[in-house]
């Protein structure tokens, strides 16, 4: 877990300090070259994942080497394009590491990375030494590269495509921020690094929201609200208002980046999933950046930002009308959702009785042993209802490996194997009643 946390922190540290219009990138016009190279690298990984498995360590080493050389080379457009291409392998390696960590605590690396970038900007050392620091920290995957890279083929479900489309529209605002709004901040401030603090706060807030098991849809909602307030206050001309507007944008992207990682983290094949997700984000930022180049005036930038927000809201409303209606069925203290067309009253009754069976099993575990957790109960219910691991994972919005882990953990607490559990259930009154 610590390895994944550090890897994400170092990757974000490198990204925010340097190629993503960081304080070490003197010319913000180089950002499109980095993004274009990055998209090409991500596309290659997505289409040919075996290339990533065999060569990612070499490409990460090349990323480090070119980062160190960057301040000494004049042809910066070419070198930043190659850095973008090679660093795609670093980005996906970071995603694979997050997936193997199996805890959302590692997402706090977003916050630590931004704070590290702020610290590096404040430290009074030469620019060349700062580039050396960045080139060294991204070598972490070469130190520990024991993560398994064997995953089943990625399955692109309809809901995932819907979320990616939403993220594409929203990250267009990111392109506007890099292409136009950051210039406004630099014109009105002697130190732009403070903008990393609201981002850090929103990442921490996102983690607390997820940890308290609040709906994760709150994260994109909070990001949209932040963007809307940002565009509203920036209509005023006061200097402090421009600062506030930019900080609200940073706040919104903290929520949005956390949500992006959360969505990609839950999918089964991190190599293809993270590469696809990052392609969508980078392409959106690239388009937003070019849109901002046609809007040198602040009022036009704000108009574009509001237009994109309106498009996001329209897309969400229309897509929700087209998606399958979901009902909520409540029994006991739990709420279970089911697709209206595929569940019957008999099946719901079977679920309820199966749940009562699992609750009874849990109650009979001796006091000196650990009881089943709420999640373990949920997984066992679906397992006893003859659901496959993949079906259980999709219904509970967890990974297949987590499903397998919950079942094994529950069986250990119950001191029985799968066959014994199924036999006990089928011999019980709960099962016989549900099949009448």
Short mmCIF file of C-alpha atoms in Angstrom, two decimals:
data_model
loop_
_atom_site.label_atom_id
_atom_site.label_comp_id
_atom_site.label_asym_id
_atom_site.label_seq_id
_atom_site.Cartn_x
_atom_site.Cartn_y
_atom_site.Cartn_z
CA UNK A 1 0.00 0.00 0.00
CA UNK A 2 2.79 2.44 0.89
CA UNK A 3 4.54 1.72 -2.40
CA UNK A 4 1.38 2.64 -4.34
CA UNK A 5 0.88 5.77 -2.23
CA UNK A 6 4.44 6.93 -2.87
CA UNK A 7 4.26 6.08 -6.57
CA UNK A 8 1.11 8.16 -7.09
CA UNK A 9 2.59 10.98 -4.98
CA UNK A 10 5.82 11.03 -7.00
CA UNK A 11 4.03 10.82 -10.34
CA UNK A 12 1.74 13.73 -9.43
CA UNK A 13 4.74 15.62 -7.99
CA UNK A 14 6.56 15.24 -11.33
CA UNK A 15 3.46 16.01 -13.41
CA UNK A 16 2.39 19.14 -11.53
CA UNK A 17 5.92 20.55 -11.20
CA UNK A 18 6.94 20.04 -14.81
CA UNK A 19 5.06 18.89 -17.92
CA UNK A 20 1.46 19.85 -17.02
CA UNK A 21 2.21 23.59 -17.19
CA UNK A 22 4.19 23.36 -13.94
CA UNK A 23 6.47 26.04 -12.55
CA UNK A 24 9.50 24.34 -14.20
CA UNK A 25 7.91 24.55 -17.66
CA UNK A 26 8.81 28.08 -18.70
CA UNK A 27 6.67 28.01 -21.85
CA UNK A 28 3.05 26.92 -21.35
CA UNK A 29 2.76 26.54 -25.13
CA UNK A 30 4.69 23.28 -24.76
CA UNK A 31 1.75 21.63 -22.98
CA UNK A 32 -0.01 20.51 -26.24
CA UNK A 33 3.19 18.76 -27.36
CA UNK A 34 3.35 16.84 -24.08
CA UNK A 35 -0.34 15.90 -24.25
CA UNK A 36 -0.10 14.75 -27.87
CA UNK A 37 2.85 12.48 -27.12
CA UNK A 38 1.09 11.20 -24.00
CA UNK A 39 -2.09 10.35 -25.92
CA UNK A 40 -0.11 8.44 -28.56
CA UNK A 41 1.68 6.44 -25.86
CA UNK A 42 -1.57 5.68 -24.01
CA UNK A 43 -3.25 4.59 -27.25
CA UNK A 44 -0.37 2.21 -27.97
CA UNK A 45 -0.68 0.70 -24.48
CA UNK A 46 -4.46 0.32 -24.81
CA UNK A 47 -4.29 -1.42 -28.18
CA UNK A 48 -1.15 -3.49 -27.45
CA UNK A 49 -1.02 -4.06 -23.67
CA UNK A 50 1.74 -6.66 -24.06
CA UNK A 51 4.10 -3.81 -25.05
CA UNK A 52 3.46 -2.23 -21.67
CA UNK A 53 4.11 -5.51 -19.86
CA UNK A 54 7.45 -6.07 -21.56
CA UNK A 55 8.88 -2.56 -21.89
CA UNK A 56 7.34 -0.21 -19.31
CA UNK A 57 10.43 -0.14 -17.06
CA UNK A 58 12.66 0.94 -19.95
CA UNK A 59 10.26 3.72 -20.96
CA UNK A 60 10.05 4.96 -17.37
CA UNK A 61 13.85 5.10 -17.24
CA UNK A 62 13.82 7.10 -20.51
CA UNK A 63 11.25 9.49 -19.00
CA UNK A 64 13.57 10.08 -16.05
CA UNK A 65 16.61 10.58 -18.32
CA UNK A 66 14.85 13.09 -20.61
CA UNK A 67 13.47 14.98 -17.59
CA UNK A 68 17.00 15.45 -16.33
CA UNK A 69 18.24 16.55 -19.77
CA UNK A 70 15.34 18.93 -20.48
CA UNK A 71 16.92 22.18 -19.14
CA UNK A 72 20.10 21.54 -21.18
CA UNK A 73 18.44 20.92 -24.57
CA UNK A 74 17.28 23.64 -26.93
CA UNK A 75 14.80 21.65 -29.08
CA UNK A 76 12.24 21.61 -26.29
CA UNK A 77 9.18 20.83 -28.46
CA UNK A 78 10.71 17.54 -29.60
CA UNK A 79 11.96 16.53 -26.17
CA UNK A 80 8.67 17.32 -24.41
CA UNK A 81 6.81 15.24 -27.02
CA UNK A 82 9.04 12.25 -26.29
CA UNK A 83 8.62 12.82 -22.55
CA UNK A 84 4.85 12.76 -23.10
CA UNK A 85 5.07 9.49 -25.03
CA UNK A 86 7.37 7.67 -22.60
CA UNK A 87 5.57 8.96 -19.48
CA UNK A 88 2.36 7.27 -20.66
CA UNK A 89 3.96 4.04 -19.41
CA UNK A 90 4.66 5.71 -16.04
CA UNK A 91 1.02 6.85 -15.82
CA UNK A 92 -0.37 3.36 -16.49
CA UNK A 93 2.18 1.75 -14.15
CA UNK A 94 0.87 4.09 -11.45
CA UNK A 95 -2.70 3.00 -12.22
CA UNK A 96 -1.78 -0.70 -12.04
CA UNK A 97 -0.12 -0.07 -8.68
CA UNK A 98 -3.26 1.65 -7.34
CA UNK A 99 -5.37 -1.32 -8.41
CA UNK A 100 -3.09 -3.80 -6.65
CA UNK A 101 -3.11 -1.74 -3.42
CA UNK A 102 -6.82 -2.55 -2.95
CA UNK A 103 -7.49 0.54 -0.80
CA UNK A 104 -8.66 4.04 -1.67
CA UNK A 105 -6.30 5.50 0.92
CA UNK A 106 -3.61 5.57 -1.77
CA UNK A 107 -5.62 8.24 -3.65
CA UNK A 108 -4.30 10.71 -1.07
CA UNK A 109 -1.16 10.60 -3.18
CA UNK A 110 -2.91 13.28 -5.26
CA UNK A 111 -2.69 15.60 -2.26
CA UNK A 112 0.85 14.63 -1.24
CA UNK A 113 2.08 15.10 -4.81
CA UNK A 114 0.66 18.62 -5.02
CA UNK A 115 2.07 19.58 -1.63
CA UNK A 116 5.48 18.25 -2.71
CA UNK A 117 5.31 20.38 -5.87
CA UNK A 118 4.50 23.43 -3.76
CA UNK A 119 7.45 22.67 -1.46
CA UNK A 120 9.83 22.23 -4.39
CA UNK A 121 8.75 25.57 -5.82
CA UNK A 122 9.49 27.29 -2.50
CA UNK A 123 12.89 25.68 -1.87
CA UNK A 124 15.69 28.09 -2.90
CA UNK A 125 17.80 25.73 -5.03
CA UNK A 126 18.78 25.91 -8.69
CA UNK A 127 16.41 24.89 -11.43
CA UNK A 128 18.75 22.13 -12.62
CA UNK A 129 18.75 20.50 -9.19
CA UNK A 130 14.94 20.60 -9.14
CA UNK A 131 14.90 18.76 -12.46
CA UNK A 132 17.34 16.22 -11.00
CA UNK A 133 14.99 15.65 -8.04
CA UNK A 134 12.05 15.06 -10.37
CA UNK A 135 14.04 12.69 -12.56
CA UNK A 136 15.00 10.60 -9.53
CA UNK A 137 11.59 10.31 -7.83
CA UNK A 138 9.89 8.83 -10.91
CA UNK A 139 12.37 5.93 -10.91
CA UNK A 140 10.45 4.28 -8.04
CA UNK A 141 8.88 1.57 -10.29
CA UNK A 142 12.41 0.36 -11.08
CA UNK A 143 13.00 -0.27 -7.38
CA UNK A 144 9.83 -2.29 -6.83
CA UNK A 145 8.23 -3.86 -9.87
CA UNK A 146 6.76 -7.08 -8.51
CA UNK A 147 3.14 -6.15 -9.28
CA UNK A 148 1.29 -8.79 -11.30
CA UNK A 149 0.39 -7.69 -14.81
CA UNK A 150 -1.83 -10.65 -15.71
CA UNK A 151 -5.41 -9.47 -16.01
CA UNK A 152 -8.44 -10.70 -17.98
CA UNK A 153 -9.57 -8.68 -21.02
CA UNK A 154 -11.27 -5.40 -20.18
CA UNK A 155 -15.05 -5.28 -20.45
CA UNK A 156 -16.46 -1.91 -21.44
CA UNK A 157 -19.92 -1.73 -19.91
CA UNK A 158 -22.40 0.93 -20.91
CA UNK A 159 -22.21 2.75 -17.60
CA UNK A 160 -18.43 3.07 -17.92
CA UNK A 161 -18.79 4.66 -21.36
CA UNK A 162 -21.35 7.07 -19.91
CA UNK A 163 -18.95 8.08 -17.13
CA UNK A 164 -16.05 8.53 -19.58
CA UNK A 165 -18.23 10.76 -21.76
CA UNK A 166 -19.13 12.85 -18.72
CA UNK A 167 -15.46 13.13 -17.76
CA UNK A 168 -14.51 14.16 -21.29
CA UNK A 169 -16.97 17.06 -21.24
CA UNK A 170 -15.91 18.14 -17.76
CA UNK A 171 -12.16 17.98 -18.42
CA UNK A 172 -12.63 20.39 -21.33
CA UNK A 173 -12.71 22.96 -18.53
CA UNK A 174 -9.26 21.71 -17.53
CA UNK A 175 -8.00 22.68 -20.97
CA UNK A 176 -9.51 26.14 -20.56
CA UNK A 177 -7.81 26.43 -17.18
CA UNK A 178 -4.37 25.54 -18.53
CA UNK A 179 -4.78 27.57 -21.69
CA UNK A 180 -6.39 30.75 -20.37
CA UNK A 181 -7.33 30.98 -16.72
CA UNK A 182 -3.84 30.18 -15.42
CA UNK A 183 -2.48 33.05 -17.50
CA UNK A 184 -5.00 35.31 -15.78
CA UNK A 185 -3.73 34.12 -12.40
CA UNK A 186 -0.08 34.64 -13.37
CA UNK A 187 -0.86 38.16 -14.54
CA UNK A 188 -2.45 38.99 -11.19
CA UNK A 189 -0.19 37.14 -8.79
CA UNK A 190 3.49 36.93 -7.91
CA UNK A 191 3.16 33.33 -6.73
CA UNK A 192 0.80 30.83 -8.38
CA UNK A 193 1.67 27.78 -6.28
CA UNK A 194 -0.93 28.63 -3.62
CA UNK A 195 -3.55 27.29 -6.04
CA UNK A 196 -2.37 23.77 -5.17
CA UNK A 197 -3.74 24.11 -1.62
CA UNK A 198 -7.48 24.13 -2.48
CA UNK A 199 -6.83 21.14 -4.74
CA UNK A 200 -5.22 19.32 -1.82
CA UNK A 201 -8.15 20.16 0.47
CA UNK A 202 -10.71 18.81 -2.00
CA UNK A 203 -8.73 15.56 -2.42
CA UNK A 204 -8.76 15.06 1.36
CA UNK A 205 -12.48 15.91 1.46
CA UNK A 206 -13.09 13.37 -1.33
CA UNK A 207 -11.35 10.65 0.65
CA UNK A 208 -13.47 11.43 3.73
CA UNK A 209 -16.65 11.30 1.61
CA UNK A 210 -15.72 7.87 0.24
CA UNK A 211 -14.57 6.59 3.62
CA UNK A 212 -17.88 7.54 5.22
CA UNK A 213 -19.62 5.58 2.44
CA UNK A 214 -21.47 8.63 1.15
CA UNK A 215 -22.55 8.42 -2.52
CA UNK A 216 -19.47 8.80 -4.72
CA UNK A 217 -21.61 10.79 -7.18
CA UNK A 218 -21.15 13.65 -4.71
CA UNK A 219 -17.61 14.14 -6.05
CA UNK A 220 -18.50 15.14 -9.64
CA UNK A 221 -21.43 17.14 -8.28
CA UNK A 222 -19.12 19.11 -5.98
CA UNK A 223 -16.70 19.68 -8.87
CA UNK A 224 -19.48 21.09 -11.08
CA UNK A 225 -20.68 23.34 -8.25
CA UNK A 226 -17.10 24.60 -7.76
CA UNK A 227 -16.76 25.33 -11.49
CA UNK A 228 -20.10 27.16 -11.58
CA UNK A 229 -19.15 29.38 -8.62
CA UNK A 230 -15.74 29.99 -10.20
CA UNK A 231 -17.21 31.27 -13.48
CA UNK A 232 -19.73 33.36 -11.56
CA UNK A 233 -17.20 35.22 -9.38
CA UNK A 234 -14.71 35.72 -12.22
CA UNK A 235 -17.19 37.95 -14.04
CA UNK A 236 -16.04 40.61 -11.58
CA UNK A 237 -12.81 42.45 -12.29
CA UNK A 238 -11.26 42.69 -8.82
CA UNK A 239 -7.84 41.07 -8.47
CA UNK A 240 -8.74 38.97 -5.42
CA UNK A 241 -11.87 37.73 -7.23
CA UNK A 242 -9.74 36.33 -10.06
CA UNK A 243 -7.65 34.52 -7.45
CA UNK A 244 -10.80 33.14 -5.82
CA UNK A 245 -12.15 31.96 -9.18
CA UNK A 246 -8.94 30.09 -10.05
CA UNK A 247 -8.81 28.51 -6.59
CA UNK A 248 -12.40 27.32 -7.02
CA UNK A 249 -11.37 25.71 -10.31
CA UNK A 250 -8.50 23.94 -8.51
CA UNK A 251 -10.95 22.86 -5.80
CA UNK A 252 -13.26 21.38 -8.43
CA UNK A 253 -10.48 19.45 -10.10
CA UNK A 254 -9.46 17.91 -6.80
CA UNK A 255 -12.92 16.33 -6.55
CA UNK A 256 -12.92 15.40 -10.22
CA UNK A 257 -9.45 13.78 -10.25
CA UNK A 258 -10.32 11.71 -7.18
CA UNK A 259 -13.53 10.57 -8.88
CA UNK A 260 -11.59 9.69 -12.04
CA UNK A 261 -9.20 7.44 -10.10
CA UNK A 262 -12.11 5.92 -8.19
CA UNK A 263 -13.92 4.97 -11.41
CA UNK A 264 -10.82 3.51 -13.09
CA UNK A 265 -9.67 1.76 -9.91
CA UNK A 266 -12.84 -0.36 -9.77
CA UNK A 267 -12.46 -1.85 -13.23
CA UNK A 268 -11.00 -5.30 -13.74
CA UNK A 269 -8.14 -4.66 -16.18
CA UNK A 270 -6.14 -1.62 -15.00
CA UNK A 271 -3.77 -1.61 -18.00
CA UNK A 272 -6.52 -1.06 -20.57
CA UNK A 273 -8.84 0.82 -18.23
CA UNK A 274 -6.33 3.42 -17.03
CA UNK A 275 -4.91 3.91 -20.51
CA UNK A 276 -8.40 4.52 -21.93
CA UNK A 277 -9.40 6.81 -19.06
CA UNK A 278 -6.23 8.88 -19.36
CA UNK A 279 -6.67 9.13 -23.15
CA UNK A 280 -10.12 10.63 -22.63
CA UNK A 281 -8.85 13.12 -20.03
CA UNK A 282 -5.76 14.20 -22.00
CA UNK A 283 -7.73 14.56 -25.24
CA UNK A 284 -10.34 16.70 -23.47
CA UNK A 285 -7.66 18.94 -21.94
CA UNK A 286 -5.97 19.26 -25.34
CA UNK A 287 -9.20 20.35 -27.04
CA UNK A 288 -10.03 22.74 -24.19
CA UNK A 289 -6.54 24.22 -24.45
CA UNK A 290 -6.97 24.93 -28.17
CA UNK A 291 -10.45 26.38 -27.57
CA UNK A 292 -8.91 28.79 -25.05
CA UNK A 293 -6.40 29.98 -27.67
CA UNK A 294 -9.31 31.47 -29.63
CA UNK A 295 -10.57 33.25 -26.50
CA UNK A 296 -7.88 35.64 -25.36
CA UNK A 297 -10.47 37.87 -23.66
CA UNK A 298 -11.63 36.81 -20.19
CA UNK A 299 -15.32 37.24 -21.07
CA UNK A 300 -14.98 34.75 -23.94
CA UNK A 301 -13.22 32.25 -21.69
CA UNK A 302 -16.05 32.50 -19.15
CA UNK A 303 -18.63 32.12 -21.90
CA UNK A 304 -16.89 28.93 -23.11
CA UNK A 305 -16.67 27.61 -19.55
CA UNK A 306 -20.37 28.18 -18.91
CA UNK A 307 -21.23 26.63 -22.28
CA UNK A 308 -19.27 23.49 -21.38
CA UNK A 309 -20.95 23.31 -17.96
CA UNK A 310 -24.36 23.61 -19.62
CA UNK A 311 -23.39 20.81 -22.03
CA UNK A 312 -22.37 18.62 -19.08
CA UNK A 313 -25.73 19.18 -17.35
CA UNK A 314 -27.71 18.49 -20.53
CA UNK A 315 -25.71 15.31 -21.16
CA UNK A 316 -26.27 14.06 -17.60
CA UNK A 317 -30.03 14.73 -17.79
CA UNK A 318 -30.50 13.12 -21.22
CA UNK A 319 -28.32 10.11 -20.37
CA UNK A 320 -30.20 9.47 -17.14
CA UNK A 321 -33.49 9.36 -19.03
CA UNK A 322 -32.03 6.75 -21.39
CA UNK A 323 -30.52 4.55 -18.72
CA UNK A 324 -32.41 1.62 -17.24
CA UNK A 325 -34.77 2.56 -14.41
CA UNK A 326 -33.68 1.22 -11.05
CA UNK A 327 -35.95 0.57 -8.09
CA UNK A 328 -34.87 0.36 -4.45
CA UNK A 329 -36.13 -2.58 -2.45
CA UNK A 330 -35.65 -2.37 1.31
CA UNK A 331 -35.55 -5.23 3.75
CA UNK A 332 -34.16 -5.23 7.23
CA UNK A 333 -31.56 -2.49 7.51
CA UNK A 334 -30.29 -2.87 3.94
CA UNK A 335 -31.24 -1.27 0.68
CA UNK A 336 -30.78 -3.38 -2.44
CA UNK A 337 -31.17 -2.11 -5.99
CA UNK A 338 -32.41 -4.17 -8.89
CA UNK A 339 -33.18 -3.62 -12.55
CA UNK A 340 -36.93 -3.49 -12.91
CA UNK A 341 -37.14 -5.73 -15.96
CA UNK A 342 -34.98 -8.56 -14.57
CA UNK A 343 -36.20 -9.05 -10.99
CA UNK A 344 -39.48 -10.54 -9.80
CA UNK A 345 -41.17 -10.55 -6.42
CA UNK A 346 -40.17 -14.19 -6.00
CA UNK A 347 -36.52 -13.38 -6.55
CA UNK A 348 -36.73 -10.51 -4.08
CA UNK A 349 -38.27 -12.79 -1.50
CA UNK A 350 -35.47 -15.29 -2.16
CA UNK A 351 -32.93 -12.56 -1.51
CA UNK A 352 -34.60 -11.58 1.74
CA UNK A 353 -34.69 -15.14 3.03
CA UNK A 354 -31.10 -15.73 1.96
CA UNK A 355 -30.12 -12.60 3.85
CA UNK A 356 -31.86 -13.88 6.97
CA UNK A 357 -29.91 -17.14 6.61
CA UNK A 358 -26.58 -15.28 6.42
CA UNK A 359 -27.53 -13.06 9.38
CA UNK A 360 -28.35 -16.20 11.36
CA UNK A 361 -24.99 -17.73 10.43
CA UNK A 362 -23.24 -14.58 11.59
CA UNK A 363 -25.13 -14.60 14.85
CA UNK A 364 -23.95 -18.17 15.53
CA UNK A 365 -20.25 -17.34 15.17
CA UNK A 366 -18.69 -17.69 18.65
CA UNK A 367 -18.05 -14.45 20.52
CA UNK A 368 -14.29 -15.02 20.61
CA UNK A 369 -14.14 -15.01 16.79
CA UNK A 370 -14.60 -12.08 14.40
CA UNK A 371 -18.10 -11.61 13.01
CA UNK A 372 -18.88 -11.15 9.33
CA UNK A 373 -18.63 -7.57 8.10
CA UNK A 374 -21.54 -5.93 6.29
CA UNK A 375 -19.73 -6.31 2.95
CA UNK A 376 -18.96 -9.99 3.60
CA UNK A 377 -22.66 -10.57 4.30
CA UNK A 378 -23.64 -8.86 1.03
CA UNK A 379 -21.17 -10.96 -0.96
CA UNK A 380 -22.28 -14.23 0.67
CA UNK A 381 -25.95 -13.47 -0.07
CA UNK A 382 -25.24 -13.08 -3.78
CA UNK A 383 -22.89 -16.10 -3.75
CA UNK A 384 -25.63 -18.30 -2.29
CA UNK A 385 -28.03 -17.00 -4.93
CA UNK A 386 -25.75 -18.65 -7.54
CA UNK A 387 -24.29 -15.39 -8.82
CA UNK A 388 -20.89 -15.60 -10.51
CA UNK A 389 -17.93 -13.65 -9.13
CA UNK A 390 -18.21 -11.18 -11.98
CA UNK A 391 -21.95 -10.66 -11.41
CA UNK A 392 -21.36 -10.09 -7.68
CA UNK A 393 -18.58 -7.60 -8.45
CA UNK A 394 -20.76 -5.64 -10.88
CA UNK A 395 -23.76 -5.52 -8.53
CA UNK A 396 -21.73 -4.36 -5.53
CA UNK A 397 -19.43 -2.16 -7.64
CA UNK A 398 -16.25 -3.89 -6.48
CA UNK A 399 -13.54 -5.84 -8.28
CA UNK A 400 -13.63 -9.60 -8.94
CA UNK A 401 -10.48 -10.09 -6.85
CA UNK A 402 -12.13 -8.24 -3.93
CA UNK A 403 -15.21 -10.46 -4.32
CA UNK A 404 -13.04 -13.56 -4.08
CA UNK A 405 -11.24 -12.16 -1.04
CA UNK A 406 -14.50 -11.33 0.78
CA UNK A 407 -15.85 -14.85 0.16
CA UNK A 408 -12.66 -16.54 1.38
CA UNK A 409 -12.54 -14.31 4.45
CA UNK A 410 -16.18 -15.04 5.27
CA UNK A 411 -15.68 -18.80 4.84
CA UNK A 412 -12.71 -18.70 7.22
CA UNK A 413 -14.83 -16.98 9.85
CA UNK A 414 -17.58 -19.56 9.36
CA UNK A 415 -15.03 -22.45 9.42
CA UNK A 416 -16.43 -24.11 6.32
CA UNK A 417 -15.76 -24.35 2.60
CA UNK A 418 -18.00 -23.32 -0.31
CA UNK A 419 -19.65 -26.70 -0.75
CA UNK A 420 -20.43 -27.02 2.95
CA UNK A 421 -21.98 -23.56 2.96
CA UNK A 422 -24.14 -24.26 -0.12
CA UNK A 423 -25.24 -27.60 1.31
CA UNK A 424 -26.16 -26.03 4.65
CA UNK A 425 -28.16 -23.31 2.89
CA UNK A 426 -30.05 -25.76 0.66
CA UNK A 427 -30.94 -27.89 3.67
CA UNK A 428 -32.19 -24.89 5.61
CA UNK A 429 -35.76 -23.72 6.07
CA UNK A 430 -34.82 -20.42 4.42
CA UNK A 431 -34.02 -22.11 1.11
CA UNK A 432 -37.03 -24.40 1.12
CA UNK A 433 -39.38 -21.53 1.93
CA UNK A 434 -37.97 -19.33 -0.85
CA UNK A 435 -38.59 -22.05 -3.46
CA UNK A 436 -42.22 -22.62 -2.64
#
